[in-house]
mmCIF file of C-alpha atoms in Angstrom:
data_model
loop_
_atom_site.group_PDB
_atom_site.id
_atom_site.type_symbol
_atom_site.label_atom_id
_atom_site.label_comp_id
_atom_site.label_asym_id
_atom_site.label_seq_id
_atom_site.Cartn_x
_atom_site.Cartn_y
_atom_site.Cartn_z
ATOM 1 C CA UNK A 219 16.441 63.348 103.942
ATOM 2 C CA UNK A 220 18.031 61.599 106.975
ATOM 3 C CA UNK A 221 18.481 58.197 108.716
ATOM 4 C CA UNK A 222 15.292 58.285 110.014
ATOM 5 C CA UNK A 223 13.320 58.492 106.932
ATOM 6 C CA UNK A 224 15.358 55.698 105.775
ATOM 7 C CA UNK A 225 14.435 53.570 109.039
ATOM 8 C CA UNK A 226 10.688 54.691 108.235
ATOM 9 C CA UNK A 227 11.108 53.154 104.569
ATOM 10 C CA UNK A 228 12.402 50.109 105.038
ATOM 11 C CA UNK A 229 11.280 49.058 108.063
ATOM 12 C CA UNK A 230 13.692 49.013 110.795
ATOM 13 C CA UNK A 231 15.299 51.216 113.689
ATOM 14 C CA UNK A 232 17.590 54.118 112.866
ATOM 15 C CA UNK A 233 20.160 52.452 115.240
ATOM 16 C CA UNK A 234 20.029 49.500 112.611
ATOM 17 C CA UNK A 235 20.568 51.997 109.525
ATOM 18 C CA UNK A 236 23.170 53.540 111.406
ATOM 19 C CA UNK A 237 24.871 50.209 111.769
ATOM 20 C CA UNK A 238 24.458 49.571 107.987
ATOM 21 C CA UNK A 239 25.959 52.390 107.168
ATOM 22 C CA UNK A 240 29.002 52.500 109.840
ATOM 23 C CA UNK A 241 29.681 48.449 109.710
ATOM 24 C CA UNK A 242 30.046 49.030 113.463
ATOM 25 C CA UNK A 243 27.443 46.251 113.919
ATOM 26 C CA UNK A 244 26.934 43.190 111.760
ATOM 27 C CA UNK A 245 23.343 43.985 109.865
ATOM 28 C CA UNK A 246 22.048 40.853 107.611
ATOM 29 C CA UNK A 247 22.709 41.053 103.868
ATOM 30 C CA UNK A 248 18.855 41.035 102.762
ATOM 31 C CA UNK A 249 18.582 44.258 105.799
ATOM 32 C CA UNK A 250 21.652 45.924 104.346
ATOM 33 C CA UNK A 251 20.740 45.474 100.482
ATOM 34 C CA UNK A 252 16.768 47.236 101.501
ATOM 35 C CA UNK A 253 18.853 49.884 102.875
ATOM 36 C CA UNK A 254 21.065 50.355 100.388
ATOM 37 C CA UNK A 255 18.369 50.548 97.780
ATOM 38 C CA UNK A 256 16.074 53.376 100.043
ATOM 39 C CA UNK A 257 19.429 55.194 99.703
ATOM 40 C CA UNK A 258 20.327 54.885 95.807
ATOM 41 C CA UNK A 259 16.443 56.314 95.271
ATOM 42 C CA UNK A 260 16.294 58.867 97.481
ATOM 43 C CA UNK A 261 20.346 59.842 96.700
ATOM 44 C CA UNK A 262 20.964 60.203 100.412
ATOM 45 C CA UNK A 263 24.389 60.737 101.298
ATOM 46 C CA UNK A 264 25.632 61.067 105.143
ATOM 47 C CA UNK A 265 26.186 64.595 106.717
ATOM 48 C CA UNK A 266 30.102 64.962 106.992
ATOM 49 C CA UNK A 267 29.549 66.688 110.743
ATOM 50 C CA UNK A 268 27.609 64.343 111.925
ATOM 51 C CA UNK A 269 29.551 61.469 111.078
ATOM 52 C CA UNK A 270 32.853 63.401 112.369
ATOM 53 C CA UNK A 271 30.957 63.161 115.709
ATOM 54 C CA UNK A 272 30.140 60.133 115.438
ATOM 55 C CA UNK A 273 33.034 58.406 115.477
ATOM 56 C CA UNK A 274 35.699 61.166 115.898
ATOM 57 C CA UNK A 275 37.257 61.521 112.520
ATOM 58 C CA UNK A 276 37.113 64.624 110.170
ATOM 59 C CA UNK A 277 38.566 62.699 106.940
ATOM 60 C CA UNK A 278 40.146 65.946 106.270
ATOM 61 C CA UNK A 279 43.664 67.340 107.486
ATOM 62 C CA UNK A 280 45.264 70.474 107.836
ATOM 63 C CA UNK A 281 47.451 72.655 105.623
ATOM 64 C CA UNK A 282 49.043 75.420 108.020
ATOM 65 C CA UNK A 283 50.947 77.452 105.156
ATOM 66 C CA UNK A 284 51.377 81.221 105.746
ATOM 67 C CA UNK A 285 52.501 82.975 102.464
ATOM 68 C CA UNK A 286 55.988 83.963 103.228
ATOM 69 C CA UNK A 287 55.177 87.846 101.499
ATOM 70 C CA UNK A 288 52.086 89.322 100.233
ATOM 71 C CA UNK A 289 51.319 86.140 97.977
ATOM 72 C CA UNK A 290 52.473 82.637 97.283
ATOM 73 C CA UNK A 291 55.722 81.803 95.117
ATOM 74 C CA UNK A 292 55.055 79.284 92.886
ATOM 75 C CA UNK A 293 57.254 76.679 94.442
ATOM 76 C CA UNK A 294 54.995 76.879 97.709
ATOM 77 C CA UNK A 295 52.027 76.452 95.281
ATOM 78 C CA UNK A 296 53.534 73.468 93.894
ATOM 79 C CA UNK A 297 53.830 72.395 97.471
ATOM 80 C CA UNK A 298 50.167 73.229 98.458
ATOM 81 C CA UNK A 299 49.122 70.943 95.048
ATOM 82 C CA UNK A 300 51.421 68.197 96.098
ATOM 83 C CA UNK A 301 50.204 67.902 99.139
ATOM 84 C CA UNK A 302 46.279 68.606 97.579
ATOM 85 C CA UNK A 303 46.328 65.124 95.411
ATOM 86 C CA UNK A 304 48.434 63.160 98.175
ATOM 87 C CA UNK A 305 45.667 63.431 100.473
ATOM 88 C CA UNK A 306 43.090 62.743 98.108
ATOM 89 C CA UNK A 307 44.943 58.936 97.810
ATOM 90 C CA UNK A 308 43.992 58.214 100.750
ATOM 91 C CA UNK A 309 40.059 59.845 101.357
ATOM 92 C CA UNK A 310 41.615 63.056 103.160
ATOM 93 C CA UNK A 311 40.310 66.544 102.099
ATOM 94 C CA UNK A 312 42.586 69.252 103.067
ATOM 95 C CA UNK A 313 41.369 72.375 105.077
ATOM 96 C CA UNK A 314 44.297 75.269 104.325
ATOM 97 C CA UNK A 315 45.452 77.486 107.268
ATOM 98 C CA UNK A 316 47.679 80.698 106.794
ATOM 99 C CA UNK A 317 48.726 80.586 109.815
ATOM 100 C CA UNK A 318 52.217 81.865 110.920
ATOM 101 C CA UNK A 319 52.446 81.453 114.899
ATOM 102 C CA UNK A 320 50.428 79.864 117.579
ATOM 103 C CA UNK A 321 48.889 82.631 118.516
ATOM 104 C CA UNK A 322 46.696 83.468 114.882
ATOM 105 C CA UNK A 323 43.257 82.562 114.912
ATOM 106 C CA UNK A 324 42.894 80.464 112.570
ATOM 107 C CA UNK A 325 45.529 78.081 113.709
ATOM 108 C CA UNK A 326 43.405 77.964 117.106
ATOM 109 C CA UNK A 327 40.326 77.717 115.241
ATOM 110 C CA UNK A 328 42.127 74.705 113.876
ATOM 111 C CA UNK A 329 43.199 72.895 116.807
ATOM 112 C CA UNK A 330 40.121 73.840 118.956
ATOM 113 C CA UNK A 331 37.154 72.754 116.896
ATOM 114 C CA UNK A 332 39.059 69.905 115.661
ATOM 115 C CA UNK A 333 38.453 70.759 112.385
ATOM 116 C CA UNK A 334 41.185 68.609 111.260
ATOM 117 C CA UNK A 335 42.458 64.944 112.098
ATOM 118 C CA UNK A 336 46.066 66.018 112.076
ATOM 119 C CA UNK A 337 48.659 68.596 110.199
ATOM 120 C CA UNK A 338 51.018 69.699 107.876
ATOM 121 C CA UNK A 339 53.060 72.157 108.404
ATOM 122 C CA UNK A 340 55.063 74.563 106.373
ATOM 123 C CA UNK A 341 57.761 77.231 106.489
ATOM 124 C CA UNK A 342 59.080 75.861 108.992
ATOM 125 C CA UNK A 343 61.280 78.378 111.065
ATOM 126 C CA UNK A 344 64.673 77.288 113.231
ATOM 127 C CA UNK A 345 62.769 78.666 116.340
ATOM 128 C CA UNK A 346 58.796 77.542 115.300
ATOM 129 C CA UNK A 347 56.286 77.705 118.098
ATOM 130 C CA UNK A 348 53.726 76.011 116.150
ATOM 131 C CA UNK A 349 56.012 72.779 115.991
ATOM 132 C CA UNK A 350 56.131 73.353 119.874
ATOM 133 C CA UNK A 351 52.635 74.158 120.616
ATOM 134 C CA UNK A 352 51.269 71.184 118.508
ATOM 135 C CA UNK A 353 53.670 68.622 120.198
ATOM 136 C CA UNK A 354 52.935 70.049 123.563
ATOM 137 C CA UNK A 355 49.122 69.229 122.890
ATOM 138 C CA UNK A 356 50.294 65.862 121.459
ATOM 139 C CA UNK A 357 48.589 66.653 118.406
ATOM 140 C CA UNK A 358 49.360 64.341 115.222
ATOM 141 C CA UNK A 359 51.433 66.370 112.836
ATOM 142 C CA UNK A 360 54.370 66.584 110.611
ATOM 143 C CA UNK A 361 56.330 69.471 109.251
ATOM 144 C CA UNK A 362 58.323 70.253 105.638
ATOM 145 C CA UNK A 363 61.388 71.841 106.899
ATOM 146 C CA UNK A 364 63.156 71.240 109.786
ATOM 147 C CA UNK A 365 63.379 72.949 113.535
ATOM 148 C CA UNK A 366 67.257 74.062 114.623
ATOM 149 C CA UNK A 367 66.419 70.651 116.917
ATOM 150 C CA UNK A 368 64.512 68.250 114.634
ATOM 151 C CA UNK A 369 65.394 65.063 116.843
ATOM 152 C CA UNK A 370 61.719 63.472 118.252
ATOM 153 C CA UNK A 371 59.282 64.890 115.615
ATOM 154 C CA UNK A 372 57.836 63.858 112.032
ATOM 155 C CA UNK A 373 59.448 65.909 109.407
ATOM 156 C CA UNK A 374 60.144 65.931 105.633
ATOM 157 C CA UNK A 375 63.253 68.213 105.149
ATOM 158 C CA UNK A 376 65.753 69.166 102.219
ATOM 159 C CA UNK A 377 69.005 69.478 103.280
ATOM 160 C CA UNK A 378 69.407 73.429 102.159
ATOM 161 C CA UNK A 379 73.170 73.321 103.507
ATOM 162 C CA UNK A 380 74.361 70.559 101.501
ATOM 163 C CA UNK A 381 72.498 71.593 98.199
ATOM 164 C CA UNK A 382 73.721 75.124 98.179
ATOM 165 C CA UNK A 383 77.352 74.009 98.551
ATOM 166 C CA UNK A 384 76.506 71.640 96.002
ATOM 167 C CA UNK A 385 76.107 74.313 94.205
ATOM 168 C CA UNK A 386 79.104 76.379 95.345
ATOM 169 C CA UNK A 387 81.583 73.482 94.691
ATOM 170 C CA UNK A 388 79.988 73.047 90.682
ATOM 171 C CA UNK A 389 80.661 76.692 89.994
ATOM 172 C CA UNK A 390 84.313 76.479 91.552
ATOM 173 C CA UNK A 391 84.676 73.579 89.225
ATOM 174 C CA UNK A 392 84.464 75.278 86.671
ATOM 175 C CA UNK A 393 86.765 78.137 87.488
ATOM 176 C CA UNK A 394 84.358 80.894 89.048
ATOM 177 C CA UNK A 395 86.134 82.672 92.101
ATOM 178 C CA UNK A 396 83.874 85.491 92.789
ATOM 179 C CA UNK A 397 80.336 84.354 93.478
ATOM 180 C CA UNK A 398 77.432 86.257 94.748
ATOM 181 C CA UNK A 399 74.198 84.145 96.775
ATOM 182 C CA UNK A 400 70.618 85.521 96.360
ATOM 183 C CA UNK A 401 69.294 84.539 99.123
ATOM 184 C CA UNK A 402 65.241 85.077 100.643
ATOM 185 C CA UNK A 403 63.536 88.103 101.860
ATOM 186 C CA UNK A 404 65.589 89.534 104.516
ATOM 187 C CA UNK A 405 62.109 89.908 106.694
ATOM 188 C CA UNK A 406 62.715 85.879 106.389
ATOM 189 C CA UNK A 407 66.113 85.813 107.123
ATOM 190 C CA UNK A 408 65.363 87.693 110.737
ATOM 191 C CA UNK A 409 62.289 85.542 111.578
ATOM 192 C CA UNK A 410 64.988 82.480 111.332
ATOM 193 C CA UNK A 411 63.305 80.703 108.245
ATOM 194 C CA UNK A 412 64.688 77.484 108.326
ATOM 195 C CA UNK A 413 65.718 77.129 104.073
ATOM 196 C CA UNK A 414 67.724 80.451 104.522
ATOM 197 C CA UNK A 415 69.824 80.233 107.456
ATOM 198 C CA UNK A 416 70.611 77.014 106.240
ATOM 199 C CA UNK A 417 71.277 77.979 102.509
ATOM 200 C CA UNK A 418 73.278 80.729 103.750
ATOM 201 C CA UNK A 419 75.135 78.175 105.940
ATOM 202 C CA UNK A 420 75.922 75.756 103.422
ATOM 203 C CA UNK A 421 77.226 78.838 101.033
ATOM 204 C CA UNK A 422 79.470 80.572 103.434
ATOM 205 C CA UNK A 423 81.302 77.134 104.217
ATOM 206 C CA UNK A 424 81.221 75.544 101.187
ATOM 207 C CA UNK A 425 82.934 79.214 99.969
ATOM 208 C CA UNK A 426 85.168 79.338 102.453
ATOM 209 C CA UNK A 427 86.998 75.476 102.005
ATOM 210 C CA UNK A 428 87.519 76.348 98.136
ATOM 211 C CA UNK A 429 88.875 79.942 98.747
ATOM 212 C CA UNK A 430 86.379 82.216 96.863
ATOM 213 C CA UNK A 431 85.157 85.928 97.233
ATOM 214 C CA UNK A 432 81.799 85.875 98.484
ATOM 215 C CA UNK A 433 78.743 88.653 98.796
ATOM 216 C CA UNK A 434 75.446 87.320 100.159
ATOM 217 C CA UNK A 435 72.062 89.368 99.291
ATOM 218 C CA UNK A 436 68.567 89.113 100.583
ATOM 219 C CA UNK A 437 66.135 89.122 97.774
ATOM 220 C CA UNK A 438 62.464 89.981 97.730
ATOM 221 C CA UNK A 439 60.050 86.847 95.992
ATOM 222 C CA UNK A 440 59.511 88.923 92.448
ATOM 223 C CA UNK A 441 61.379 89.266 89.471
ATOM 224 C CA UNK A 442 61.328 93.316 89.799
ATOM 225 C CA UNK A 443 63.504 92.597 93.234
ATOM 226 C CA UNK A 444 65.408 90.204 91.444
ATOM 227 C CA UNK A 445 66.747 92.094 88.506
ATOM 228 C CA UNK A 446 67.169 95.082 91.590
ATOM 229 C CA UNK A 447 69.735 92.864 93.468
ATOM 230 C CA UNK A 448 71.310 91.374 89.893
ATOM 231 C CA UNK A 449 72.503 95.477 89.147
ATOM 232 C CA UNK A 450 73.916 95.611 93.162
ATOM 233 C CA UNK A 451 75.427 92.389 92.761
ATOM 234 C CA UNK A 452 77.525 93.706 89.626
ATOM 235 C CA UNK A 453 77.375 97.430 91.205
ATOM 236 C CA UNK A 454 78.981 95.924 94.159
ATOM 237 C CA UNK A 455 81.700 93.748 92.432
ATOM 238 C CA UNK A 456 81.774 94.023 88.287
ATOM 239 C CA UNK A 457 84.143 90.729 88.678
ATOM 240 C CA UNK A 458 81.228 88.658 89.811
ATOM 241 C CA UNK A 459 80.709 85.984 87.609
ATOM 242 C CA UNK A 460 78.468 82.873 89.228
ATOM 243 C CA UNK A 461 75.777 82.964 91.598
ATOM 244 C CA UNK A 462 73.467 80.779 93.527
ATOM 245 C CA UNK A 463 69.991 81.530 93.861
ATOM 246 C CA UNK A 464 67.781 79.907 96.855
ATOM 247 C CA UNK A 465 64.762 82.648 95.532
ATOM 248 C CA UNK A 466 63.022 80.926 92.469
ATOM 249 C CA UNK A 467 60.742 83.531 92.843
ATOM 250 C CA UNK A 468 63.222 86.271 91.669
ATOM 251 C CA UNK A 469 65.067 84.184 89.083
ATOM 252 C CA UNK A 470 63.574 86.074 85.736
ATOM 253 C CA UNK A 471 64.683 88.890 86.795
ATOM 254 C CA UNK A 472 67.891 87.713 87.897
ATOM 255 C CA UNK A 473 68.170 86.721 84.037
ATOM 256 C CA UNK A 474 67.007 90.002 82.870
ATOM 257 C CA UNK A 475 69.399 91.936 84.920
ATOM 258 C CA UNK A 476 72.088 90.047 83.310
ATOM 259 C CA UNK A 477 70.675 90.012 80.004
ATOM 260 C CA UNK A 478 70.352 94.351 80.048
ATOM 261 C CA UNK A 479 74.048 94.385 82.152
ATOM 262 C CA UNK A 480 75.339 92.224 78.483
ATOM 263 C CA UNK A 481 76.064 89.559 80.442
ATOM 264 C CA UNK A 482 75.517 86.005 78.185
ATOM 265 C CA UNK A 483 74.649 82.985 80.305
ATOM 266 C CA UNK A 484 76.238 80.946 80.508
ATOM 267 C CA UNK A 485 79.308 82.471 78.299
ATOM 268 C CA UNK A 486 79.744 85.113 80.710
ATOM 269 C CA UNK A 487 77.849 84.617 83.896
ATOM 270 C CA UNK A 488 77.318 81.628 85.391
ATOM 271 C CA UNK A 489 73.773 80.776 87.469
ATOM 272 C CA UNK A 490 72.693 77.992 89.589
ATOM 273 C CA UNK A 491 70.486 77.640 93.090
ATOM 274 C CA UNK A 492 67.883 75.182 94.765
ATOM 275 C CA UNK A 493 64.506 75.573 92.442
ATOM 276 C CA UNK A 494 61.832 73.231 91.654
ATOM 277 C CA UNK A 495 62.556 71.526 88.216
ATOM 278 C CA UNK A 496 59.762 72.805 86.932
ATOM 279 C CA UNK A 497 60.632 76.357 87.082
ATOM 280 C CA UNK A 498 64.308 75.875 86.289
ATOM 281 C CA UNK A 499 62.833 74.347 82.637
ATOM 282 C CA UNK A 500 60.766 78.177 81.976
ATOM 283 C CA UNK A 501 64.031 80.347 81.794
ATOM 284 C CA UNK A 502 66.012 80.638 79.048
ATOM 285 C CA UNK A 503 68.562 78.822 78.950
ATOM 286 C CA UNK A 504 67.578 76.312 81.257
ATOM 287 C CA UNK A 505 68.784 76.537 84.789
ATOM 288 C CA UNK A 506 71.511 74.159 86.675
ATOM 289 C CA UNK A 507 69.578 73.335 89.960
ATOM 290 C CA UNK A 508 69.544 71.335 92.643
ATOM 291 C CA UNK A 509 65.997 70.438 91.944
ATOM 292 C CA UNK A 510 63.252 70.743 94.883
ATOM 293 C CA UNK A 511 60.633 67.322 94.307
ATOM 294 C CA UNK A 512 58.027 69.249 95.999
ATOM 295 C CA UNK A 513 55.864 66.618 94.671
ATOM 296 C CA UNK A 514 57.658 63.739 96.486
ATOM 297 C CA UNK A 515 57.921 65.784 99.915
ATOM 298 C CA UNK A 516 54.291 66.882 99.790
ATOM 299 C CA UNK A 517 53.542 62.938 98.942
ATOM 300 C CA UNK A 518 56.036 61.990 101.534
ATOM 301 C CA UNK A 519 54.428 64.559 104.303
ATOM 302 C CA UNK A 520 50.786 62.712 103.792
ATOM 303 C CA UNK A 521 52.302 59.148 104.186
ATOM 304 C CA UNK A 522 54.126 60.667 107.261
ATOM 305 C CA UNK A 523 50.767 62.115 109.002
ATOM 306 C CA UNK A 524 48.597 59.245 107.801
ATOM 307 C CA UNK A 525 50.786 56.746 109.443
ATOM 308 C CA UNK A 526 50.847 58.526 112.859
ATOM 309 C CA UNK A 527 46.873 58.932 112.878
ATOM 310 C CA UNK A 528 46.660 55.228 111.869
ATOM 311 C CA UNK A 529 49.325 53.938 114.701
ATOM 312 C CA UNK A 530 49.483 56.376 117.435
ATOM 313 C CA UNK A 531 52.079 55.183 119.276
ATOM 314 C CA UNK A 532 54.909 54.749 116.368
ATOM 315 C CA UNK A 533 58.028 55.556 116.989
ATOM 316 C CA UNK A 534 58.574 59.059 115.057
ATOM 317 C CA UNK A 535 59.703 59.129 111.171
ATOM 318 C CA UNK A 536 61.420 61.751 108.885
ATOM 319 C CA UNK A 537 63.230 61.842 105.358
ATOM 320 C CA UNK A 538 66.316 63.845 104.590
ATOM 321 C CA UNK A 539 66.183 64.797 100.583
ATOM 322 C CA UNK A 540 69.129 65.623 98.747
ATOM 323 C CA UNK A 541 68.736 65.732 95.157
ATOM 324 C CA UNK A 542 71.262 66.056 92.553
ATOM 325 C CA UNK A 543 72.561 69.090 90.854
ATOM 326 C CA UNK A 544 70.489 68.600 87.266
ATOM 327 C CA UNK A 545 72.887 70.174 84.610
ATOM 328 C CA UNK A 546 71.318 71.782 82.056
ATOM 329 C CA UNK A 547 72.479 74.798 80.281
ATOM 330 C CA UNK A 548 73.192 78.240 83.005
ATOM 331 C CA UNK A 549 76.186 76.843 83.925
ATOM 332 C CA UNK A 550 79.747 76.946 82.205
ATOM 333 C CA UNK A 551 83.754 77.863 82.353
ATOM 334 C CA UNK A 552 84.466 81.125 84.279
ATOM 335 C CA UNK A 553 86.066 84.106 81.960
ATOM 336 C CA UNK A 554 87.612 86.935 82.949
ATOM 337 C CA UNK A 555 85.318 90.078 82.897
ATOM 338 C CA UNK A 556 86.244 93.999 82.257
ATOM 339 C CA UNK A 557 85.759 95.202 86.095
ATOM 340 C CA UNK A 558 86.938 98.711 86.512
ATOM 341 C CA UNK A 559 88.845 97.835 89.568
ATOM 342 C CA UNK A 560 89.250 94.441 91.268
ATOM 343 C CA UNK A 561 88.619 95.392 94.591
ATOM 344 C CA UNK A 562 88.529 92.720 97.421
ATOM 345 C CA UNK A 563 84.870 91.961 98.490
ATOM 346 C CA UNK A 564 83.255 90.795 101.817
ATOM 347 C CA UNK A 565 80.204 88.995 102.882
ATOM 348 C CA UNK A 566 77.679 90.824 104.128
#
């Protein structure tokens, strides 16, 4: 079924059921309400393509999300729903891209066939040449995460560096002195992923102003890696007593590790980090967290992009989160714990 059958029905030219249906021409009532009625009883509904074409819009935008390992963690899930039912507020359906750099297919398959009215992106490196590439091309877009030079572009960011000294500054609060970070996948670390470099920035100063002994760790995104770096945390320095975790992804083993090393949270161990709220609330006990509103920064990404397609020449946007340290129950005085020598550490 098409336009032209429709035309054929009722009576008039396709151009005039084309107008009907776009409202880019005024059509009279009693020719619009025959059309509409042809339409309800033959359950025609317009071809997505050939409207795109028509009048240059896809309704749909684009998702470029690689998967930072072999799979998604389930904070970037949380992200990837987030930004899911935001776009379904406003009409937009949401075409996902794995794409890591500007030279994958897919994220040229994106731009070229204009598959999409405009884009998120996320994982947003320091150095990112998708950032690049889509402002070179002028392209309507707005990252999660910020660039090392963020000035001039639409971005939703958390501010990783003051959240995980946030988090440094509770735990010397409350006494701890020898504090370990779990930090991302090294492989991250190198390719100058944007929430580690400035998690580990944050850490390392925030360390250094209150006077504490420091390691920093790279941590794969699975619990077995987690519980791993846990036993060369305390391998490394027995007098550890706090850490802070930007890796939700490893956290139950984290808790493991310390649970087969006899190590009571919070009684003897102490454990914080930057985690979405709602995995903070599935570990036991609950975990102190600067708490990631994925949901409000994929909501906040879609207002963002929607607003630039709607008004191309505004002046570019971009929100700054920084979210309270929730306390809950990882989190408590420091003790002193049996070491078998208290050896100075360093950061690696």
């Amino acid at each position: 079924m098409n336009i032209g059958e429709i035309a054929r029905r009722v009576g008039v030219s396709r151009s005039t059921v084309s107008y009907a249906l776009s409202g880019k021409r005024p059509v009279s009532d009693d020719t619009r309400r025959k059309i509409q009625q042809v339409i309800d009883e033959l359950g025609y509904r317009p071809n997505a393509s050939a409207r795109a074409l028509a009048n240059g819009r896809t309704s749909t935008i684009g998702l470029v999300f690689p998967p930072a390992g072999n799979h998604y963690t389930g904070m970037q899930l949380d992200f990837i729903g987030s930004v899911v039912e935001a776009a379904a507020v406003y009409d937009y359906d949401v075409l996902l891209s794995p794409s890591g750099v500007d030279s994958d297919r897919s994220f040229q398959r994106l731009l070229g066939e204009r598959r999409v009215d405009g884009a998120i992106l996320m994982e947003i490196r320091l150095e990112d040449d998708r950032v690049d590439h889509l402002a070179a091309l002028d392209f309507p877009s707005v990252a999660i995460g910020r660039t090392a030079h963020p000035e001039g572009g639409w971005w939703v960011g958390l501010d990783h560096t003051a959240l995980a000294a946030a988090c440094v500054h509770h735990l010397a609060d409350l006494g701890h002195s020898r504090i370990a970070l779990v930090n991302r996948p090294e492989q991250l670390l190198r390719a100058g992923y944007e929430s580690a470099h400035r998690g580990l920035e944050g850490f390392t100063k925030a360390a250094a102003e209150r006077g504490l002994t420091v390691r920093t760790y790279c941590c794969g995104d699975d619990a077995a890696s987690g519980q791993a770096c846990l036993e060369q945390i305390l391998h490394d320095d027995p007098a550890t007593t706090a850490l802070v975790t930007l890796n939700e992804a490893a956290l139950g083993g984290l808790y493991r590790g310390l649970a087969e090393a006899g190590r009571h949270v919070p009684r003897d161990f102490s454990v914080t980090g930057v985690v979405a709220s709602r995995w903070a609330e599935t570990v036991t006990p609950q975990l102190t967290a600067a708490d990631v509103p994925a949901e409000e920064m994929g909501r906040r990404a879609v207002d963002l992009l929607v607003e630039r397609l709607g008004h191309p020449g505004a002046p570019p946007r971009h929100h700054l989160l920084a979210p309270p340290i929730s306390l809950r129950a990882s989190t408590g005085p420091a003790h002193a714990t049996p070491t078998a020598g208290d050896r100075p550490a360093t950061t690696l």
